[in-house]
Amino acid sequence: TLAIGGDFFDIQELSPTLIQVFICDVMGHGPQAAMITGIVKILLNQFGPQSSGPDELLYRMNERLQNLMASSGLPIFITAFTMNINVPNGTIKYSNAGHPIPFIIKNNRMRIEQMENDSGPALGMIPEAKYNNDEITLENGDMVFLFTDGLQELKNKDRVEFGKEEMHKAILNNMHLPPHNFVETIF
């Protein structure tokens, strides 16, 4: 698990054959974003193992966050993406709450695809928001690249943002690398 300010991801084993991956980005920076990130982690631990799928997890988290934020008066905006990976057959069931769409780097490392997306609203904003599950099956050797918009917003020494186009180029130029080297090179 890694939590830095408002960007957060978590990987949990729900069963010996089912892995849950969760990534989110809390609006803002500093202590308030870090506090909300802590609340998200607590809700993920509470609802993740008992939710029937990614859509239900996002729905339950949204309801709790929406109630908390409405009663506290804090303005909040949390994008999130979660997926359950069935390890034996490579099936991924996923749901999105306004988060940037992950890429799939295909097993031959010759092409990339964005995951199909039927995104619901960001968490904490709309009561009783609906989230839908989508499903794909990975082939042996496929990689899923998840990220927050913080990656696209990084600036170089000349204060120029990395941006979507440069991120896409970096993926294309480095997708032949093994996962660890790929991530290091992108950063």
GROMACS .gro file of N, CA and C in nm, residues 49-186:
model
  414
   49PRO      N    1  -1.379  -0.611   0.111
   49PRO     CA    2  -1.397  -0.757   0.118
   49PRO      C    3  -1.543  -0.803   0.114
   50GLN      N    4  -1.637  -0.716   0.151
   50GLN     CA    5  -1.776  -0.760   0.157
   50GLN      C    6  -1.861  -0.715   0.039
   51SER      N    7  -1.803  -0.641  -0.057
   51SER     CA    8  -1.878  -0.595  -0.173
   51SER      C    9  -1.883  -0.706  -0.278
   52SER      N   10  -1.996  -0.714  -0.348
   52SER     CA   11  -2.014  -0.819  -0.448
   52SER      C   12  -1.936  -0.791  -0.576
   53GLY      N   13  -1.891  -0.668  -0.595
   53GLY     CA   14  -1.814  -0.633  -0.714
   53GLY      C   15  -1.767  -0.490  -0.705
   54PRO      N   16  -1.686  -0.447  -0.803
   54PRO     CA   17  -1.635  -0.310  -0.803
   54PRO      C   18  -1.745  -0.203  -0.802
   55ASP      N   19  -1.855  -0.227  -0.875
   55ASP     CA   20  -1.963  -0.128  -0.877
   55ASP      C   21  -2.023  -0.108  -0.739
   56GLU      N   22  -2.045  -0.216  -0.666
   56GLU     CA   23  -2.101  -0.204  -0.531
   56GLU      C   24  -2.003  -0.136  -0.436
   57LEU      N   25  -1.875  -0.167  -0.449
   57LEU     CA   26  -1.774  -0.102  -0.366
   57LEU      C   27  -1.778   0.049  -0.386
   58LEU      N   28  -1.776   0.095  -0.510
   58LEU     CA   29  -1.781   0.239  -0.536
   58LEU      C   30  -1.911   0.301  -0.486
   59TYR      N   31  -2.022   0.232  -0.505
   59TYR     CA   32  -2.151   0.283  -0.457
   59TYR      C   33  -2.148   0.302  -0.306
   60ARG      N   34  -2.103   0.201  -0.233
   60ARG     CA   35  -2.101   0.207  -0.087
   60ARG      C   36  -2.004   0.315  -0.038
   61MET      N   37  -1.888   0.324  -0.100
   61MET     CA   38  -1.792   0.428  -0.061
   61MET      C   39  -1.849   0.566  -0.090
   62ASN      N   40  -1.912   0.582  -0.205
   62ASN     CA   41  -1.971   0.711  -0.240
   62ASN      C   42  -2.077   0.753  -0.139
   63GLU      N   43  -2.164   0.661  -0.102
   63GLU     CA   44  -2.269   0.695  -0.005
   63GLU      C   45  -2.210   0.743   0.127
   64ARG      N   46  -2.111   0.670   0.176
   64ARG     CA   47  -2.051   0.707   0.304
   64ARG      C   48  -1.976   0.840   0.291
   65LEU      N   49  -1.899   0.857   0.184
   65LEU     CA   50  -1.824   0.981   0.166
   65LEU      C   51  -1.918   1.100   0.144
   66GLN      N   52  -2.024   1.079   0.069
   66GLN     CA   53  -2.118   1.186   0.044
   66GLN      C   54  -2.181   1.232   0.175
   67ASN      N   55  -2.218   1.138   0.261
   67ASN     CA   56  -2.276   1.174   0.392
   67ASN      C   57  -2.174   1.245   0.479
   68LEU      N   58  -2.051   1.195   0.483
   68LEU     CA   59  -1.946   1.257   0.564
   68LEU      C   60  -1.916   1.399   0.517
   69MET      N   61  -1.905   1.416   0.388
   69MET     CA   62  -1.869   1.547   0.336
   69MET      C   63  -1.985   1.646   0.350
   70ALA      N   64  -2.108   1.600   0.332
   70ALA     CA   65  -2.223   1.688   0.348
   70ALA      C   66  -2.234   1.738   0.492
   71SER      N   67  -2.209   1.650   0.589
   71SER     CA   68  -2.220   1.690   0.730
   71SER      C   69  -2.102   1.774   0.776
   72SER      N   70  -1.985   1.758   0.713
   72SER     CA   71  -1.867   1.833   0.756
   72SER      C   72  -1.853   1.966   0.683
   73GLY      N   73  -1.920   1.980   0.569
   73GLY     CA   74  -1.909   2.102   0.491
   73GLY      C   75  -1.781   2.112   0.410
   74LEU      N   76  -1.699   2.006   0.410
   74LEU     CA   77  -1.575   2.006   0.333
   74LEU      C   78  -1.606   1.983   0.186
   75PRO      N   79  -1.551   2.066   0.098
   75PRO     CA   80  -1.567   2.036  -0.045
   75PRO      C   81  -1.476   1.919  -0.080
   76ILE      N   82  -1.529   1.823  -0.151
   76ILE     CA   83  -1.450   1.703  -0.177
   76ILE      C   84  -1.476   1.654  -0.318
   77PHE      N   85  -1.373   1.598  -0.377
   77PHE     CA   86  -1.380   1.542  -0.511
   77PHE      C   87  -1.278   1.430  -0.515
   78ILE      N   88  -1.323   1.306  -0.531
   78ILE     CA   89  -1.234   1.190  -0.530
   78ILE      C   90  -1.261   1.108  -0.655
   79THR      N   91  -1.161   1.096  -0.741
   79THR     CA   92  -1.174   1.003  -0.853
   79THR      C   93  -1.120   0.868  -0.807
   80ALA      N   94  -1.179   0.761  -0.857
   80ALA     CA   95  -1.135   0.627  -0.816
   80ALA      C   96  -1.160   0.527  -0.927
   81PHE      N   97  -1.076   0.426  -0.932
   81PHE     CA   98  -1.090   0.314  -1.025
   81PHE      C   99  -1.060   0.189  -0.945
   82THR      N  100  -1.145   0.088  -0.958
   82THR     CA  101  -1.120  -0.037  -0.885
   82THR      C  102  -1.147  -0.155  -0.978
   83MET      N  103  -1.069  -0.260  -0.957
   83MET     CA  104  -1.088  -0.380  -1.038
   83MET      C  105  -1.063  -0.503  -0.954
   84ASN      N  106  -1.138  -0.607  -0.985
   84ASN     CA  107  -1.118  -0.738  -0.926
   84ASN      C  108  -1.062  -0.829  -1.034
   85ILE      N  109  -0.946  -0.888  -1.005
   85ILE     CA  110  -0.878  -0.974  -1.102
   85ILE      C  111  -0.896  -1.118  -1.061
   86ASN      N  112  -0.959  -1.197  -1.148
   86ASN     CA  113  -0.968  -1.342  -1.128
   86ASN      C  114  -0.840  -1.399  -1.186
   87VAL      N  115  -0.748  -1.437  -1.097
   87VAL     CA  116  -0.613  -1.476  -1.138
   87VAL      C  117  -0.612  -1.600  -1.229
   88PRO      N  118  -0.684  -1.707  -1.198
   88PRO     CA  119  -0.674  -1.826  -1.284
   88PRO      C  120  -0.715  -1.804  -1.429
   89ASN      N  121  -0.819  -1.722  -1.453
   89ASN     CA  122  -0.863  -1.707  -1.592
   89ASN      C  123  -0.833  -1.570  -1.653
   90GLY      N  124  -0.772  -1.478  -1.575
   90GLY     CA  125  -0.732  -1.348  -1.628
   90GLY      C  126  -0.846  -1.251  -1.651
   91THR      N  127  -0.962  -1.279  -1.596
   91THR     CA  128  -1.076  -1.190  -1.614
   91THR      C  129  -1.067  -1.075  -1.514
   92ILE      N  130  -1.091  -0.955  -1.563
   92ILE     CA  131  -1.094  -0.836  -1.478
   92ILE      C  132  -1.233  -0.775  -1.486
   93LYS      N  133  -1.293  -0.756  -1.369
   93LYS     CA  134  -1.419  -0.683  -1.358
   93LYS      C  135  -1.382  -0.549  -1.294
   94TYR      N  136  -1.424  -0.438  -1.356
   94TYR     CA  137  -1.381  -0.308  -1.307
   94TYR      C  138  -1.492  -0.204  -1.314
   95SER      N  139  -1.473  -0.098  -1.235
   95SER     CA  140  -1.567   0.012  -1.230
   95SER      C  141  -1.490   0.142  -1.207
   96ASN      N  142  -1.545   0.251  -1.256
   96ASN     CA  143  -1.474   0.378  -1.256
   96ASN      C  144  -1.561   0.489  -1.200
   97ALA      N  145  -1.500   0.573  -1.114
   97ALA     CA  146  -1.566   0.691  -1.059
   97ALA      C  147  -1.488   0.815  -1.103
   98GLY      N  148  -1.497   0.848  -1.232
   98GLY     CA  149  -1.436   0.969  -1.284
   98GLY      C  150  -1.285   0.969  -1.292
   99HIS      N  151  -1.222   0.854  -1.282
   99HIS     CA  152  -1.076   0.844  -1.279
   99HIS      C  153  -1.020   0.829  -1.421
  100PRO      N  154  -0.894   0.872  -1.444
  100PRO     CA  155  -0.834   0.848  -1.576
  100PRO      C  156  -0.837   0.699  -1.613
  101ILE      N  157  -0.864   0.671  -1.737
  101ILE     CA  158  -0.882   0.533  -1.783
  101ILE      C  159  -0.748   0.464  -1.799
  102PRO      N  160  -0.731   0.347  -1.736
  102PRO     CA  161  -0.604   0.272  -1.749
  102PRO      C  162  -0.579   0.223  -1.891
  103PHE      N  163  -0.453   0.192  -1.917
  103PHE     CA  164  -0.412   0.133  -2.044
  103PHE      C  165  -0.382  -0.015  -2.025
  104ILE      N  166  -0.406  -0.092  -2.130
  104ILE     CA  167  -0.361  -0.232  -2.133
  104ILE      C  168  -0.250  -0.238  -2.237
  105ILE      N  169  -0.135  -0.285  -2.193
  105ILE     CA  170  -0.023  -0.306  -2.285
  105ILE      C  171  -0.029  -0.452  -2.324
  106LYS      N  172  -0.056  -0.478  -2.450
  106LYS     CA  173  -0.082  -0.614  -2.497
  106LYS      C  174   0.044  -0.699  -2.492
  107ASN      N  175   0.023  -0.831  -2.477
  107ASN     CA  176   0.130  -0.927  -2.448
  107ASN      C  177   0.245  -0.925  -2.548
  108ASN      N  178   0.221  -0.887  -2.668
  108ASN     CA  179   0.331  -0.884  -2.764
  108ASN      C  180   0.407  -0.751  -2.759
  109ARG      N  181   0.364  -0.664  -2.666
  109ARG     CA  182   0.428  -0.533  -2.645
  109ARG      C  183   0.432  -0.449  -2.774
  110MET      N  184   0.338  -0.477  -2.862
  110MET     CA  185   0.335  -0.404  -2.989
  110MET      C  186   0.223  -0.300  -2.994
  111ARG      N  187   0.130  -0.306  -2.901
  111ARG     CA  188   0.021  -0.208  -2.904
  111ARG      C  189  -0.036  -0.187  -2.764
  112ILE      N  190  -0.103  -0.074  -2.748
  112ILE     CA  191  -0.170  -0.045  -2.623
  112ILE      C  192  -0.316  -0.015  -2.653
  113GLU      N  193  -0.399  -0.038  -2.553
  113GLU     CA  194  -0.542  -0.008  -2.563
  113GLU      C  195  -0.585   0.059  -2.434
  114GLN      N  196  -0.681   0.150  -2.444
  114GLN     CA  197  -0.743   0.200  -2.322
  114GLN      C  198  -0.857   0.106  -2.289
  115MET      N  199  -0.878   0.083  -2.160
  115MET     CA  200  -0.987  -0.003  -2.118
  115MET      C  201  -1.119   0.065  -2.153
  116GLU      N  202  -1.217  -0.015  -2.196
  116GLU     CA  203  -1.351   0.039  -2.221
  116GLU      C  204  -1.397   0.104  -2.091
  117ASN      N  205  -1.474   0.212  -2.102
  117ASN     CA  206  -1.508   0.287  -1.982
  117ASN      C  207  -1.653   0.331  -1.981
  118ASP      N  208  -1.720   0.299  -1.873
  118ASP     CA  209  -1.855   0.351  -1.848
  118ASP      C  210  -1.848   0.416  -1.709
  119SER      N  211  -1.785   0.533  -1.703
  119SER     CA  212  -1.753   0.596  -1.576
  119SER      C  213  -1.875   0.657  -1.509
  120GLY      N  214  -1.879   0.639  -1.377
  120GLY     CA  215  -1.976   0.709  -1.294
  120GLY      C  216  -1.913   0.837  -1.241
  121PRO      N  217  -1.987   0.913  -1.161
  121PRO     CA  218  -1.933   1.037  -1.108
  121PRO      C  219  -1.826   1.013  -1.001
  122ALA      N  220  -1.743   1.115  -0.979
  122ALA     CA  221  -1.643   1.109  -0.874
  122ALA      C  222  -1.712   1.081  -0.741
  123LEU      N  223  -1.638   1.020  -0.648
  123LEU     CA  224  -1.692   0.984  -0.518
  123LEU      C  225  -1.716   1.107  -0.431
  124GLY      N  226  -1.824   1.101  -0.353
  124GLY     CA  227  -1.853   1.204  -0.255
  124GLY      C  228  -1.934   1.321  -0.306
  125MET      N  229  -1.973   1.318  -0.432
  125MET     CA  230  -2.039   1.434  -0.490
  125MET      C  231  -2.191   1.418  -0.503
  126ILE      N  232  -2.234   1.302  -0.550
  126ILE     CA  233  -2.375   1.283  -0.584
  126ILE      C  234  -2.431   1.167  -0.503
  127PRO      N  235  -2.537   1.190  -0.423
  127PRO     CA  236  -2.595   1.078  -0.348
  127PRO      C  237  -2.657   0.975  -0.443
  128GLU      N  238  -2.647   0.851  -0.403
  128GLU     CA  239  -2.704   0.737  -0.476
  128GLU      C  240  -2.658   0.731  -0.621
  129ALA      N  241  -2.535   0.772  -0.647
  129ALA     CA  242  -2.478   0.763  -0.782
  129ALA      C  243  -2.465   0.617  -0.821
  130LYS      N  244  -2.484   0.589  -0.947
  130LYS     CA  245  -2.475   0.452  -0.998
  130LYS      C  246  -2.341   0.431  -1.066
  131TYR      N  247  -2.284   0.314  -1.042
  131TYR     CA  248  -2.158   0.273  -1.104
  131TYR      C  249  -2.181   0.139  -1.172
  132ASN      N  250  -2.119   0.120  -1.287
  132ASN     CA  251  -2.137  -0.003  -1.363
  132ASN      C  252  -2.007  -0.081  -1.370
  133ASN      N  253  -2.020  -0.212  -1.377
  133ASN     CA  254  -1.905  -0.299  -1.400
  133ASN      C  255  -1.884  -0.318  -1.549
  134ASP      N  256  -1.759  -0.318  -1.589
  134ASP     CA  257  -1.719  -0.361  -1.721
  134ASP      C  258  -1.628  -0.481  -1.699
  135GLU      N  259  -1.606  -0.560  -1.804
  135GLU     CA  260  -1.524  -0.680  -1.788
  135GLU      C  261  -1.438  -0.702  -1.912
  136ILE      N  262  -1.315  -0.743  -1.887
  136ILE     CA  263  -1.223  -0.782  -1.995
  136ILE      C  264  -1.149  -0.906  -1.951
  137THR      N  265  -1.089  -0.975  -2.047
  137THR     CA  266  -1.002  -1.089  -2.016
  137THR      C  267  -0.864  -1.058  -2.070
  138LEU      N  268  -0.765  -1.065  -1.982
  138LEU     CA  269  -0.627  -1.042  -2.022
  138LEU      C  270  -0.570  -1.167  -2.085
  139GLU      N  271  -0.475  -1.146  -2.173
  139GLU     CA  272  -0.398  -1.257  -2.228
  139GLU      C  273  -0.269  -1.268  -2.149
  140ASN      N  274  -0.207  -1.384  -2.153
  140ASN     CA  275  -0.082  -1.405  -2.082
  140ASN      C  276   0.020  -1.299  -2.124
  141GLY      N  277   0.078  -1.230  -2.028
  141GLY     CA  278   0.178  -1.128  -2.056
  141GLY      C  279   0.126  -0.987  -2.067
  142ASP      N  280  -0.007  -0.966  -2.069
  142ASP     CA  281  -0.062  -0.831  -2.073
  142ASP      C  282  -0.027  -0.757  -1.944
  143MET      N  283  -0.010  -0.626  -1.955
  143MET     CA  284   0.011  -0.540  -1.838
  143MET      C  285  -0.102  -0.437  -1.835
  144VAL      N  286  -0.148  -0.405  -1.714
  144VAL     CA  287  -0.245  -0.297  -1.696
  144VAL      C  288  -0.171  -0.182  -1.630
  145PHE      N  289  -0.178  -0.063  -1.691
  145PHE     CA  290  -0.109   0.055  -1.640
  145PHE      C  291  -0.212   0.152  -1.583
  146LEU      N  292  -0.217   0.159  -1.448
  146LEU     CA  293  -0.306   0.251  -1.378
  146LEU      C  294  -0.225   0.371  -1.332
  147PHE      N  295  -0.289   0.487  -1.328
  147PHE     CA  296  -0.221   0.610  -1.289
  147PHE      C  297  -0.324   0.711  -1.243
  148THR      N  298  -0.278   0.817  -1.179
  148THR     CA  299  -0.364   0.929  -1.147
  148THR      C  300  -0.326   1.045  -1.239
  149ASP      N  301  -0.411   1.148  -1.242
  149ASP     CA  302  -0.377   1.261  -1.328
  149ASP      C  303  -0.255   1.337  -1.277
  150GLY      N  304  -0.211   1.305  -1.154
  150GLY     CA  305  -0.088   1.364  -1.103
  150GLY      C  306   0.031   1.333  -1.191
  151LEU      N  307   0.031   1.216  -1.257
  151LEU     CA  308   0.140   1.181  -1.348
  151LEU      C  309   0.142   1.276  -1.467
  152GLN      N  310   0.026   1.305  -1.521
  152GLN     CA  311   0.017   1.394  -1.636
  152GLN      C  312   0.048   1.539  -1.598
  153GLU      N  313   0.029   1.574  -1.472
  153GLU     CA  314   0.049   1.712  -1.426
  153GLU      C  315   0.192   1.740  -1.379
  154LEU      N  316   0.277   1.637  -1.376
  154LEU     CA  317   0.416   1.659  -1.336
  154LEU      C  318   0.483   1.759  -1.431
  155LYS      N  319   0.569   1.845  -1.375
  155LYS     CA  320   0.635   1.947  -1.456
  155LYS      C  321   0.786   1.925  -1.454
  156ASN      N  322   0.849   1.956  -1.567
  156ASN     CA  323   0.994   1.946  -1.573
  156ASN      C  324   1.056   2.074  -1.516
  157LYS      N  325   1.188   2.084  -1.526
  157LYS     CA  326   1.257   2.200  -1.469
  157LYS      C  327   1.217   2.332  -1.535
  158ASP      N  328   1.162   2.324  -1.656
  158ASP     CA  329   1.116   2.444  -1.726
  158ASP      C  330   0.967   2.473  -1.700
  159ARG      N  331   0.909   2.398  -1.605
  159ARG     CA  332   0.768   2.414  -1.562
  159ARG      C  333   0.669   2.372  -1.671
  160VAL      N  334   0.710   2.283  -1.761
  160VAL     CA  335   0.623   2.232  -1.867
  160VAL      C  336   0.563   2.100  -1.818
  161GLU      N  337   0.430   2.088  -1.825
  161GLU     CA  338   0.362   1.966  -1.781
  161GLU      C  339   0.394   1.849  -1.873
  162PHE      N  340   0.401   1.730  -1.812
  162PHE     CA  341   0.421   1.606  -1.886
  162PHE      C  342   0.305   1.588  -1.985
  163GLY      N  343   0.183   1.596  -1.938
  163GLY     CA  344   0.064   1.595  -2.022
  163GLY      C  345   0.026   1.458  -2.076
  164LYS      N  346  -0.095   1.451  -2.130
  164LYS     CA  347  -0.148   1.325  -2.185
  164LYS      C  348  -0.068   1.276  -2.305
  165GLU      N  349  -0.037   1.368  -2.395
  165GLU     CA  350   0.032   1.329  -2.517
  165GLU      C  351   0.171   1.273  -2.488
  166GLU      N  352   0.245   1.341  -2.401
  166GLU     CA  353   0.380   1.293  -2.366
  166GLU      C  354   0.373   1.161  -2.289
  167MET      N  355   0.271   1.146  -2.202
  167MET     CA  356   0.256   1.020  -2.130
  167MET      C  357   0.231   0.906  -2.229
  168HIS      N  358   0.145   0.931  -2.326
  168HIS     CA  359   0.114   0.830  -2.427
  168HIS      C  360   0.240   0.793  -2.506
  169LYS      N  361   0.320   0.893  -2.544
  169LYS     CA  362   0.446   0.866  -2.614
  169LYS      C  363   0.541   0.784  -2.528
  170ALA      N  364   0.548   0.820  -2.399
  170ALA     CA  365   0.638   0.747  -2.308
  170ALA      C  366   0.595   0.601  -2.295
  171ILE      N  367   0.466   0.576  -2.291
  171ILE     CA  368   0.417   0.438  -2.285
  171ILE      C  369   0.457   0.363  -2.412
  172LEU      N  370   0.429   0.424  -2.528
  172LEU     CA  371   0.462   0.360  -2.655
  172LEU      C  372   0.611   0.332  -2.669
  173ASN      N  373   0.695   0.425  -2.624
  173ASN     CA  374   0.839   0.410  -2.639
  173ASN      C  375   0.900   0.310  -2.540
  174ASN      N  376   0.828   0.275  -2.435
  174ASN     CA  377   0.886   0.190  -2.331
  174ASN      C  378   0.807   0.065  -2.300
  175MET      N  379   0.701   0.038  -2.376
  175MET     CA  380   0.615  -0.075  -2.342
  175MET      C  381   0.681  -0.211  -2.362
  176HIS      N  382   0.795  -0.214  -2.427
  176HIS     CA  383   0.869  -0.339  -2.446
  176HIS      C  384   0.942  -0.383  -2.319
  177LEU      N  385   0.955  -0.293  -2.223
  177LEU     CA  386   1.030  -0.321  -2.100
  177LEU      C  387   0.950  -0.409  -2.004
  178PRO      N  388   1.019  -0.486  -1.918
  178PRO     CA  389   0.948  -0.558  -1.813
  178PRO      C  390   0.881  -0.459  -1.717
  179PRO      N  391   0.777  -0.500  -1.643
  179PRO     CA  392   0.698  -0.407  -1.562
  179PRO      C  393   0.780  -0.314  -1.472
  180HIS      N  394   0.874  -0.366  -1.396
  180HIS     CA  395   0.950  -0.281  -1.302
  180HIS      C  396   1.028  -0.174  -1.378
  181ASN      N  397   1.097  -0.212  -1.484
  181ASN     CA  398   1.174  -0.116  -1.563
  181ASN      C  399   1.082  -0.016  -1.635
  182PHE      N  400   0.966  -0.063  -1.678
  182PHE     CA  401   0.870   0.022  -1.746
  182PHE      C  402   0.828   0.136  -1.653
  183VAL      N  403   0.788   0.103  -1.530
  183VAL     CA  404   0.742   0.205  -1.435
  183VAL      C  405   0.855   0.301  -1.403
  184GLU      N  406   0.974   0.250  -1.376
  184GLU     CA  407   1.089   0.336  -1.347
  184GLU      C  408   1.116   0.433  -1.461
  185THR      N  409   1.111   0.384  -1.584
  185THR     CA  410   1.141   0.466  -1.700
  185THR      C  411   1.034   0.573  -1.721
  186ILE      N  412   0.908   0.536  -1.701
  186ILE     CA  413   0.799   0.635  -1.715
  186ILE      C  414   0.820   0.749  -1.617
   0.00000   0.00000   0.00000
